XYZ file of C-alpha atoms in Angstrom:
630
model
C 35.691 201.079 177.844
C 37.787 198.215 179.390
C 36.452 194.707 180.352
C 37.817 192.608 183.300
C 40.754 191.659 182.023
C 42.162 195.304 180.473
C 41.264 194.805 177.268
C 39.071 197.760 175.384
C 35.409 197.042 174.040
C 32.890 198.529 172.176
C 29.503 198.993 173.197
C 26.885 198.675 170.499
C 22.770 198.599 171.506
C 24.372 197.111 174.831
C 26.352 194.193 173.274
C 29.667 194.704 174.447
C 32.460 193.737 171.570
C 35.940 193.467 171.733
C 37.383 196.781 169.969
C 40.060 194.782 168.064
C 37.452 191.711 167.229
C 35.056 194.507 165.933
C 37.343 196.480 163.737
C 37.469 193.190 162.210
C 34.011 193.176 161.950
C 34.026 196.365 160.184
C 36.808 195.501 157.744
C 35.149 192.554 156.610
C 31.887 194.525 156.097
C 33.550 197.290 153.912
C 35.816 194.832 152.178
C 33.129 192.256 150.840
C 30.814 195.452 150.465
C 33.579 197.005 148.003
C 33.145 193.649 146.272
C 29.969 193.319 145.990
C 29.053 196.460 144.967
C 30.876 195.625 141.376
C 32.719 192.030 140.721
C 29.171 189.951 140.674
C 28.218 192.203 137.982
C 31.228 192.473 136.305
C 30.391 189.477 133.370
C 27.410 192.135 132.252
C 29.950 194.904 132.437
C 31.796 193.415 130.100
C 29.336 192.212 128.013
C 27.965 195.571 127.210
C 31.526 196.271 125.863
C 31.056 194.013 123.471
C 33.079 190.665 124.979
C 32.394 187.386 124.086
C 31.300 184.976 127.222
C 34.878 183.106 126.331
C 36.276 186.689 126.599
C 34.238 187.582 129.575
C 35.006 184.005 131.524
C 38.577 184.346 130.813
C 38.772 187.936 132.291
C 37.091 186.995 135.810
C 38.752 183.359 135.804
C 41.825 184.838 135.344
C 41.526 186.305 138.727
C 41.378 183.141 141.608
C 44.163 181.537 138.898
C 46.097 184.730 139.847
C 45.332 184.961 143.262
C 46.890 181.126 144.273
C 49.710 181.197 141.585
C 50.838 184.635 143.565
C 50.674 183.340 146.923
C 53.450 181.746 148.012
C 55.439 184.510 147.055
C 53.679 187.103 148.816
C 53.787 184.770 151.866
C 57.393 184.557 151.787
C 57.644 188.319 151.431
C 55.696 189.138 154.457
C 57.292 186.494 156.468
C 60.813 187.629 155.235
C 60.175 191.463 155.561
C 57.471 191.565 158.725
C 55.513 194.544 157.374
C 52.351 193.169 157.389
C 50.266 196.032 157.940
C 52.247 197.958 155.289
C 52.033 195.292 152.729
C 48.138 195.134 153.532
C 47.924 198.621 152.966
C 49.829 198.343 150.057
C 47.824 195.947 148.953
C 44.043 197.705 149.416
C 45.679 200.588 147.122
C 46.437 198.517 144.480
C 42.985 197.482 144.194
C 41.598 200.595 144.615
C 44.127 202.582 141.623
C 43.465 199.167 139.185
C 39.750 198.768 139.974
C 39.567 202.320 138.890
C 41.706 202.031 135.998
C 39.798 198.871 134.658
C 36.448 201.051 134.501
C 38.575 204.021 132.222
C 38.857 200.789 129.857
C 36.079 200.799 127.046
C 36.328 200.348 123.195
C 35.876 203.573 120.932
C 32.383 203.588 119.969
C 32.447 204.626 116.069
C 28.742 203.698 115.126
C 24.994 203.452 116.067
C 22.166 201.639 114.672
C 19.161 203.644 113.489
C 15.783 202.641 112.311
C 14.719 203.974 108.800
C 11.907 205.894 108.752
C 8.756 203.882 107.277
C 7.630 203.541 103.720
C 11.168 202.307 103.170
C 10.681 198.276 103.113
C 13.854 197.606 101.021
C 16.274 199.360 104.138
C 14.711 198.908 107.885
C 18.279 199.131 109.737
C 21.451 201.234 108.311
C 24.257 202.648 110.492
C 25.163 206.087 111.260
C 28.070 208.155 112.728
C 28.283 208.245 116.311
C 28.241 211.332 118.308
C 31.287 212.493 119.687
C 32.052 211.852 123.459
C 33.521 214.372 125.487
C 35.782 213.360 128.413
C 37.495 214.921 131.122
C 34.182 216.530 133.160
C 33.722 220.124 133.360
C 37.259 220.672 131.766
C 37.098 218.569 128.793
C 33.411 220.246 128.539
C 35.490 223.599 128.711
C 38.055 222.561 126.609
C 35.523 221.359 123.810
C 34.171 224.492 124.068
C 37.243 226.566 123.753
C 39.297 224.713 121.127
C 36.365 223.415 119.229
C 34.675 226.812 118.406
C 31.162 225.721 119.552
C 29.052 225.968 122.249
C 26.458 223.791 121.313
C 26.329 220.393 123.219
C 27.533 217.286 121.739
C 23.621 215.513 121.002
C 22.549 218.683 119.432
C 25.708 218.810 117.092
C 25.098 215.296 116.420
C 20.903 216.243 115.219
C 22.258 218.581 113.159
C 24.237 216.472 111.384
C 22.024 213.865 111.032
C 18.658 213.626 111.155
C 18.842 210.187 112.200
C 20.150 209.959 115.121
C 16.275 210.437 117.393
C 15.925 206.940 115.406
C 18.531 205.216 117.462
C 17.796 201.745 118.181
C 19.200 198.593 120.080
C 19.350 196.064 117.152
C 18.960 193.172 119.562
C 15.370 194.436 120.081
C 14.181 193.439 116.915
C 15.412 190.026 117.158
C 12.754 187.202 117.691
C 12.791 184.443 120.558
C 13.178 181.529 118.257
C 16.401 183.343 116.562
C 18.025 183.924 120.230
C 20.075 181.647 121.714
C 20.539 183.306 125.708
C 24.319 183.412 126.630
C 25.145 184.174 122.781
C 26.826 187.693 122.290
C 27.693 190.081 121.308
C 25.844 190.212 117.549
C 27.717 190.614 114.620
C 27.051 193.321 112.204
C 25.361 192.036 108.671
C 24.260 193.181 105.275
C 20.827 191.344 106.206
C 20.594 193.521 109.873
C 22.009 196.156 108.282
C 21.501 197.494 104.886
C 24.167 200.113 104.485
C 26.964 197.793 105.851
C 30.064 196.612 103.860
C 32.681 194.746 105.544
C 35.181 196.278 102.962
C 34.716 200.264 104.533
C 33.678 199.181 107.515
C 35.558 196.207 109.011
C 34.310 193.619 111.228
C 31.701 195.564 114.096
C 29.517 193.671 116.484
C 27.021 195.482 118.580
C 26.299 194.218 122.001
C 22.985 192.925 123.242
C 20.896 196.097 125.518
C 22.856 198.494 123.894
C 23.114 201.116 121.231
C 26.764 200.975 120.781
C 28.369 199.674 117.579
C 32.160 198.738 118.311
C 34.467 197.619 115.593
C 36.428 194.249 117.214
C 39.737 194.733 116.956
C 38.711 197.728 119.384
C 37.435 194.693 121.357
C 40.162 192.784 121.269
C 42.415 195.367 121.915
C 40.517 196.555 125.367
C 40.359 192.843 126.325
C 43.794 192.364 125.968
C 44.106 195.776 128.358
C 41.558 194.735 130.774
C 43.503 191.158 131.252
C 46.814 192.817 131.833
C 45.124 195.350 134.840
C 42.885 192.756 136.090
C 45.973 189.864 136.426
C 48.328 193.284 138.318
C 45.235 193.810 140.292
C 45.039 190.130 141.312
C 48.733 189.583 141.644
C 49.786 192.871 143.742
C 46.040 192.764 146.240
C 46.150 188.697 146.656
C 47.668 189.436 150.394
C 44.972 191.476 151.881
C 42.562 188.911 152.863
C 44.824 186.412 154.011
C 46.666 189.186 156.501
C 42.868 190.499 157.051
C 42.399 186.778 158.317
C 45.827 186.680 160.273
C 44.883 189.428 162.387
C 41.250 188.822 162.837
C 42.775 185.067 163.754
C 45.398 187.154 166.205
C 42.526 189.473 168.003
C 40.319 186.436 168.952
C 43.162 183.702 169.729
C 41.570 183.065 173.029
C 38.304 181.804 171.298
C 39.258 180.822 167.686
C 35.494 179.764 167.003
C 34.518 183.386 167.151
C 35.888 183.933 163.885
C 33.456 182.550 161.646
C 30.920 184.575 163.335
C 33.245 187.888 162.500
C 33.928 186.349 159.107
C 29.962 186.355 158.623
C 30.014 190.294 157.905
C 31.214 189.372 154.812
C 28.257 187.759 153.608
C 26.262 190.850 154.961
C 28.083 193.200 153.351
C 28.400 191.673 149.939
C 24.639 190.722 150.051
C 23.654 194.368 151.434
C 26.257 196.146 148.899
C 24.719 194.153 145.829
C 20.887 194.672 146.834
C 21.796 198.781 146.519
C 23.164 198.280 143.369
C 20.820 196.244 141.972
C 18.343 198.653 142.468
C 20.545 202.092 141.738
C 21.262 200.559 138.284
C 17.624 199.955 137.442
C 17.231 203.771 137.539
C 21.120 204.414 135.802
C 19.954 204.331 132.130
C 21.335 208.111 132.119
C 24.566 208.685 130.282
C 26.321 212.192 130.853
C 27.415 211.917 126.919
C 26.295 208.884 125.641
C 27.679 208.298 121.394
C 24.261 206.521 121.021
C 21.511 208.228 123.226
C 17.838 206.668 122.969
C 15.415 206.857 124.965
C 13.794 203.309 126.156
C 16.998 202.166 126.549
C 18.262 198.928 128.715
C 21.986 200.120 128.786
C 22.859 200.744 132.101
C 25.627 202.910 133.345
C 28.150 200.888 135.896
C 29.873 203.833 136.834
C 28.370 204.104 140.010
C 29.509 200.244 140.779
C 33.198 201.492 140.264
C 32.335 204.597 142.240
C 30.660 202.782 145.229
C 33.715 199.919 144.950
C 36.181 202.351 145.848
C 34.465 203.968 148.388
C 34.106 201.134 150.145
C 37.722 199.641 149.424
C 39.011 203.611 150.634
C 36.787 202.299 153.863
C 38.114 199.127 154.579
C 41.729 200.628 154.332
C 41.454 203.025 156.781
C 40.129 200.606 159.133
C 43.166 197.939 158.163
C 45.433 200.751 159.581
C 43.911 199.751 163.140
C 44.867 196.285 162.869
C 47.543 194.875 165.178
C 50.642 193.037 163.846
C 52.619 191.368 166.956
C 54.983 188.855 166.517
C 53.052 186.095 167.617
C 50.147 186.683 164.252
C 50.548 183.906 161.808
C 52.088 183.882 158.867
C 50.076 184.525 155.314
C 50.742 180.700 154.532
C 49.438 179.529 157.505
C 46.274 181.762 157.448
C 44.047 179.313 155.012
C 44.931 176.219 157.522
C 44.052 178.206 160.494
C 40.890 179.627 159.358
C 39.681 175.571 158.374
C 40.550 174.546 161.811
C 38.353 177.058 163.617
C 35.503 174.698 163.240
C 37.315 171.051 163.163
C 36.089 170.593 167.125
C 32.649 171.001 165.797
C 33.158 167.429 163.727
C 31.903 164.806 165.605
C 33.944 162.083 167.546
C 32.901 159.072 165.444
C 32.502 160.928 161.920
C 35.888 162.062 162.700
C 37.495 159.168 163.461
C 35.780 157.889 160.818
C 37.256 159.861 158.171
C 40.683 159.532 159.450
C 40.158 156.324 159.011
C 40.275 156.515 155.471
C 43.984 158.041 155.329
C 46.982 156.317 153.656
C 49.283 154.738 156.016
C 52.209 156.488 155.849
C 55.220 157.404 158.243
C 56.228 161.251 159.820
C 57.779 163.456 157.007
C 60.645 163.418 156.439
C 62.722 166.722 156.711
C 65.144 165.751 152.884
C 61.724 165.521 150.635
C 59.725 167.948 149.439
C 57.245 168.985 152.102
C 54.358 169.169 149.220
C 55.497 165.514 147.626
C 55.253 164.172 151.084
C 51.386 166.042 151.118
C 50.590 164.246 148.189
C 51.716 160.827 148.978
C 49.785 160.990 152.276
C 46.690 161.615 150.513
C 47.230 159.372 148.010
C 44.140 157.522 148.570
C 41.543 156.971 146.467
C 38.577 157.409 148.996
C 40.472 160.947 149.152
C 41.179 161.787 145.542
C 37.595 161.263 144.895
C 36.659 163.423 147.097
C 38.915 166.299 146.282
C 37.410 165.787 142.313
C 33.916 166.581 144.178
C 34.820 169.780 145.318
C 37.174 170.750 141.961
C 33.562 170.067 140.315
C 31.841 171.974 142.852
C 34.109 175.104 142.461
C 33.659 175.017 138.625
C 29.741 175.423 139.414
C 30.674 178.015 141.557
C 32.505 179.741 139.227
C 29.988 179.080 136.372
C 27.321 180.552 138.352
C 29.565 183.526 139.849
C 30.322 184.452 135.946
C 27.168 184.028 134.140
C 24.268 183.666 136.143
C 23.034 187.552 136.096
C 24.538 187.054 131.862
C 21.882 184.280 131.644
C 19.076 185.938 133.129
C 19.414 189.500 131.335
C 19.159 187.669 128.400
C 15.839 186.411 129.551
C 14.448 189.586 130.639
C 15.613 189.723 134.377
C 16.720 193.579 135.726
C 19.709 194.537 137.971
C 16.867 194.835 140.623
C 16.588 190.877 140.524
C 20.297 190.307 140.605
C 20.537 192.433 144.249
C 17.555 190.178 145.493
C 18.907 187.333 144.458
C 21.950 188.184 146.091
C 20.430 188.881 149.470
C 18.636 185.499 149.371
C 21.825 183.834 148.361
C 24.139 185.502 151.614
C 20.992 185.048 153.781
C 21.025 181.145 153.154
C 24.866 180.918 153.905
C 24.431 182.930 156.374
C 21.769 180.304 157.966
C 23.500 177.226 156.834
C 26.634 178.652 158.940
C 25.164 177.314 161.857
C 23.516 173.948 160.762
C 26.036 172.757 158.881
C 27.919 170.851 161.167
C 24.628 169.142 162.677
C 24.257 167.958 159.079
C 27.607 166.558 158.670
C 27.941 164.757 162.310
C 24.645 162.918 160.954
C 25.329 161.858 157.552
C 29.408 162.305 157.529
C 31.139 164.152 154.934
C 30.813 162.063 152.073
C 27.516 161.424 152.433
C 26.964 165.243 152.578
C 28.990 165.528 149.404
C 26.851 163.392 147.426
C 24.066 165.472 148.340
C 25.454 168.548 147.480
C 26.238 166.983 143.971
C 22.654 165.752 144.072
C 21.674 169.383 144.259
C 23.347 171.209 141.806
C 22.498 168.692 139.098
C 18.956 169.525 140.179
C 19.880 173.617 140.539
C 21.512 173.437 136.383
C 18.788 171.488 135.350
C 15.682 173.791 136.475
C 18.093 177.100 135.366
C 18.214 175.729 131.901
C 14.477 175.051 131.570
C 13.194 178.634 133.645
C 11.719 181.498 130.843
C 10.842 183.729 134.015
C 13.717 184.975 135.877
C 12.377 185.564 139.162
C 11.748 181.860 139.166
C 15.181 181.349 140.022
C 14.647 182.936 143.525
C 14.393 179.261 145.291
C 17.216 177.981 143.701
C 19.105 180.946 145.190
C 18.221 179.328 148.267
C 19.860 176.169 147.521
C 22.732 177.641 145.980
C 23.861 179.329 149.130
C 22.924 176.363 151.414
C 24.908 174.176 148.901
C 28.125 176.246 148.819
C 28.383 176.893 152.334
C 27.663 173.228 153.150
C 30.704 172.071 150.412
C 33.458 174.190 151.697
C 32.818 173.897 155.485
C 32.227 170.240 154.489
C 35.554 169.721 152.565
C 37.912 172.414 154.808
C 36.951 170.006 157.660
C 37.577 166.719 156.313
C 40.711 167.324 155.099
C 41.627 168.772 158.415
C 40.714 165.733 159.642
C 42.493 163.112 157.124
C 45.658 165.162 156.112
C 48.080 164.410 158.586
C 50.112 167.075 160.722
C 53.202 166.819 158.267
C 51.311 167.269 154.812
C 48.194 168.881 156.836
C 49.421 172.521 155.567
C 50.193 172.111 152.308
C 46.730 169.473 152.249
C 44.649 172.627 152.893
C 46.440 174.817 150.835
C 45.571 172.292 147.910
C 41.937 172.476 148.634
C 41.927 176.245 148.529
C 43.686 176.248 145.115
C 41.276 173.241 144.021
C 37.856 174.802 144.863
C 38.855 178.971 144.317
C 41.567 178.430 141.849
C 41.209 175.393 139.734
C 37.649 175.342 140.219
C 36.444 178.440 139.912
C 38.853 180.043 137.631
C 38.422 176.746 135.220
C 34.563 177.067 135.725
C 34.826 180.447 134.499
C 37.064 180.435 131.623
C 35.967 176.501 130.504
C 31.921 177.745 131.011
C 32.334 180.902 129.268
C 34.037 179.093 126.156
C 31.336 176.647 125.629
C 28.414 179.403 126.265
C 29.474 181.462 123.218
C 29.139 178.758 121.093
C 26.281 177.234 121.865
C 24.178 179.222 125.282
C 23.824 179.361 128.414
C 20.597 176.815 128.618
C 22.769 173.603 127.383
C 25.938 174.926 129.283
C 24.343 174.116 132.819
C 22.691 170.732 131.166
C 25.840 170.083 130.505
C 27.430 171.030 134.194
C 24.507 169.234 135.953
C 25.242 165.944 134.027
C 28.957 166.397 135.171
C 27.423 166.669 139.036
C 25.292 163.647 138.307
C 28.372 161.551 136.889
C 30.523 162.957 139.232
C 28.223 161.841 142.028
C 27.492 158.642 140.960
C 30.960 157.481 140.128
C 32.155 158.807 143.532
C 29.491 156.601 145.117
C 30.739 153.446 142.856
C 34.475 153.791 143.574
C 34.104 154.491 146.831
C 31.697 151.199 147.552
C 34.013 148.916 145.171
C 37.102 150.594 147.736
C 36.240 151.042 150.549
C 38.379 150.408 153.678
C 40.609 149.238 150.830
C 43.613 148.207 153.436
C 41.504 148.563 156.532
C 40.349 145.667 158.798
C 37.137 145.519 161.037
C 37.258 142.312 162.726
C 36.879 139.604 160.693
C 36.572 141.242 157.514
C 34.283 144.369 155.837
C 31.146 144.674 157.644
C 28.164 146.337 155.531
C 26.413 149.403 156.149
C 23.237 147.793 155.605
C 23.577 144.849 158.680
C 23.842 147.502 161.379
C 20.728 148.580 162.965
C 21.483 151.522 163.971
C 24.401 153.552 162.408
C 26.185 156.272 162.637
C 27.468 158.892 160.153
C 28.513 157.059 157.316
C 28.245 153.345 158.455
C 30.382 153.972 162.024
C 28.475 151.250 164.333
C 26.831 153.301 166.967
C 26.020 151.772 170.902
C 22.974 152.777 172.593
C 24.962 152.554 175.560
C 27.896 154.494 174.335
C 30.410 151.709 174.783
C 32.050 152.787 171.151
C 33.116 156.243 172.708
C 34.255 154.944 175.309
C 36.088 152.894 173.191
C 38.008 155.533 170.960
C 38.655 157.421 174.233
C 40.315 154.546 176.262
C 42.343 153.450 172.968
C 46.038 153.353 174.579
C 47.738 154.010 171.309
C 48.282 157.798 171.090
C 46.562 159.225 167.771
C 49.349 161.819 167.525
C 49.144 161.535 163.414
C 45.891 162.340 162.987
C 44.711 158.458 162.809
C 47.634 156.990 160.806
C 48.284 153.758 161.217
C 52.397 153.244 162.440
C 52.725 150.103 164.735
C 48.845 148.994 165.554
C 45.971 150.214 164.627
C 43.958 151.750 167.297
C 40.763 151.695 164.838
C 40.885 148.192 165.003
C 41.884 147.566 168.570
C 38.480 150.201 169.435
C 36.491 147.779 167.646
C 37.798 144.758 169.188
C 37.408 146.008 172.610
C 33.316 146.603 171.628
C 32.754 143.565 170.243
C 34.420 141.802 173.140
C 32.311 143.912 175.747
C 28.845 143.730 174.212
C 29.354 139.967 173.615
């Protein structure tokens, strides 16, 4: 099907699409689906393999860090070599081959913990060999069977050799609440747990919490040290998908850039929908096809089917990247990130824009002999702006706290895989929602404003997780903690749209995206995860919410004790509170409109974004109102 102007469509439950526009659709869906059917719950994963939370945090923080380090080089490749849809291609394999290689990963599992039988009340707890695991499928079941001389299967091998083994047990069962500090694992192997253990024959083995498995750590260590190298590849060699996923969604709706958020929504869909299925197929994946420690009221769960149902998806979203279209006119992987923040700038307000801009360092055109990113920094060398871009660095480290060790924290306090997809869902629902408020928020209160608030609410969000005992209390605050994401990157990808001006405006927005995504949340993961293993999860987010509240309220100081530092309003500062009635952050607003009219008729062309080079058409705006409602 063709619409008026040539170009093919899809018809779905007679909504007519644009077939290029929903391929994109599509992509996103299986992408962020792939995703979300395995990274969320990857902290857990690795947890059950015995990982620290520092161990854990540094794994998954590794990967934004990655991601941004990698990228200018893979955007000078592509624009050097113009083989974007190869390199994309290229890319979607490599995640597929190291995703898959990251789940063949685990430590050797040498023992299990069994219960004594009673009447013995000198020895509760000893360890015992575990049984032996046979990989490879059918054929390594063949081949055991073969070369091994026995037909038996593996658990009744291991009951004939000991007796023991139906008295498997998870050893963090028997621990009280008063000696558990959630966050804290894995647990380390003593002669008090343990009665038969000597560090001397045995070495150093920890056994992680909802498990069976005893793993000695060096074996730890040594598949951490595995898992970094595979998981930094995977980051380095797939970090140019989504940005050429972006340039050719960006290409296929050039006509009306604002339809892109809307496509970029499927995201959100598909990680929420992919999660909720997983959440609820792990509840019921306690079955292990050879497990070294079998038991039967077991919480180990089996994540195979997350790697399983990651690259199915991933093998999805590649074959519909090999329908994208490449021209010569599709933006550049640099450029992408800028683009994609100023799909929404024209939904900004004219005074909160003006506003902001007002706050930007006066400073003259680049120059084409200094470095393009010194030149960034010394246009946004403004305080007003600096505090701003700490806001959302702090912001991203919540992100990244919460991404990491949210679902840690509440299977430590009793809450099931089934929780973690419903949580999800109620997370992507509220950005989802907040997509299309957002903006009505910030042309009321202005984006500073609206960062305080968002500050304001995580302190509250770490505060109530660190005092909840019931995990499905944490529902509402899922709520907020969409609401409040969405809100702080449309929020900040706007204003510095708005402020950075068109010289540094590039490498401006490439700052935020390595400030929230990289810094942020790779520092939120790898920072949060070293403090939880030594001393929980419950004072880690007291700790994070007292940053938001200090972070808040010293923004709100410095930016009263500066402001318009180097700006004049008529006479001198006027106050927010003399006004009586106001726009977004303290803008003077005319019931008649005059003020518009105002900016508009300003004869000075604002071709740098509202820096100030001969006059200052701020100030001459505000003349001309006062003058005409004299």
């Amino acid at each position: 099907m063709e619409n008026h102007v040539g170009e093919r469509t899809v018809n779905i439950f007679g909504k007519v699409f644009p077939r290029d526009a929903f391929i994109c659709r599509l992509f996103y869906l299986s992408f962020f689906a792939s995703f979300g059917s395995l990274f969320p719950l990857l902290a857990v994963y690795f947890k059950q393999l015995g990982m620290t939370a520092a161990q854990a945090g540094f794994l998954i923080g590794s990967r934004p860090i990655v991601e941004f380090l990698s990228g200018p080089f893979w955007s000078q490749f592509a624009s050097r070599f113009r083989k974007q849809k190869l390199l994309l291609l290229f890319s979607l394999g490599s995640l597929v081959l190291f995703t898959l290689g990251i789940g063949l990963v685990q430590p050797v599992t040498p023992y299990c913990i069994v219960y004594v039988p009673e009447g013995n009340k000198t020895c509760q707890t000893m360890l015992a060999p575990a049984g032996k695991i046979i990989r490879g499928g059918a054929l390594g079941m063949l081949k055991e069977t073969l070369v091994g001389g026995s037909t038996r299967p593996a658990r009744q091998r291991r009951q004939t050799q000991s007796p023991l083994v139906e008295k498997i047990i998870d050893l963090s069962s028997f621990d009280s609440e008063e000696d558990t500090v959630a966050g804290i694992a894995p647990e380390y192997i003593t002669r008090d747990r343990v009665c038969n253990y000597n560090e001397d024959n045995y070495g150093i083995l920890v056994s992680p919490p909802h498990s069976t498995r005893v793993y000695r750590q060096p074996a730890v260590e040594q598949a951490f040290m595995l898992l970094l190298i595979l998981i930094c590849l995977c980051e380095f060699f797939s970090a140019p998908a989504l940005p050429l996923a972006d340039a050719a969604t960006l290409h296929s709706v050039r006509d009306n850039p604002a339809e892109f958020g809307k496509i970029r929504l499927m995201a959100s869909v598909g990680w929420g929908f992919a999660m909720f299925i997983m959440g609820i197929a792990l509840d019921y994946s306690d079955t292990f096809r050879n497990h070294p420690c079998p038991a039967e009221n077991t919480t180990e769960k089996n994540y195979t089917l997350c790697f399983v149902m990651c690259v199915i998806f991933m093998l999805a979203a590649m074959g519909l990247a090999s329908k994208f279209k490449f021209d010569d006119d599709v933006p550049a992987p640099g450029e992408v990130h800028g683009l994609v923040m100023d799909t929404r700038e024209a939904e900004v307000s004219h005074v909160v824009a003006e506003k902001a801009r007002a706050r930007i360092t006066q400073s003259e055109g680049g120059g084409g002999s200094e470095n393009s990113l010194l030149l960034a920094m010394k246009a946004l060398a403004s305080m007003h702006i600096l505090l701003f871009f700490v806001s959302v660095v702090v912001m991203g480290g919540g992100a990244g706290l919460v991404f990491s060790f949210l679902y840690w924290h509440l299977q430590d306090i009793g809450g099931s895989p089934v929780l973690f997809g419903i949580l999800s869902v109620v997370n992507h629902a509220s950005e989802i929602i907040t997509y299309f408020y957002v903006f009505k928020l910030i042309n009321k209160y202005g984006h500073v404003r609206v960062m305080y608030l968002c500050l304001a609410v995580n302190f509250f969000r770490f505060m109530a997780l660190s005092i909840l005992d019931n995990p499905w209390m944490v529902l509402p605050l899922q709520i907020l903690q969409g609401a409040c994401l969405a809100t702080v990157w449309s929020c900040a990808s706007s204003y510095i749209s708005l402020v950075a001006p068109p010289h540094a405006k590039q490498h401006a927005q490439y700052a935020l995206q390595v400030g929230y995504h990289g810094i942020g949340k790779g520092l939120g993961s790898i920072i949060g995860g070293s403090v939880i293993s030594i001393i929980g999860t419950r004072t880690t987010f007291v700790i994070y919410g007292l940053i938001c509240l200090a972070t808040c309220a010293g923004s709100f100081g410095l930016n009263k004790l500066f402001k318009y530092e180097g700006i004049k309003y008529g006479a001198g500062n006027f106050e927010e509170e003399d006004m009586d009635i106001m726009a977004p952050q303290g803008v003077p607003m005319a019931r008649d409109g005059k003020i518009t009219d105002a900016f508009n008729a300003t004869t000075v062309v604002n071709a740098n974004y509202g820096a100030i080079a001969q006059e200052d058409p701020t100030q001459d705006a505000y003349d001309r109102y006062v003058s005409t409602t004299r």
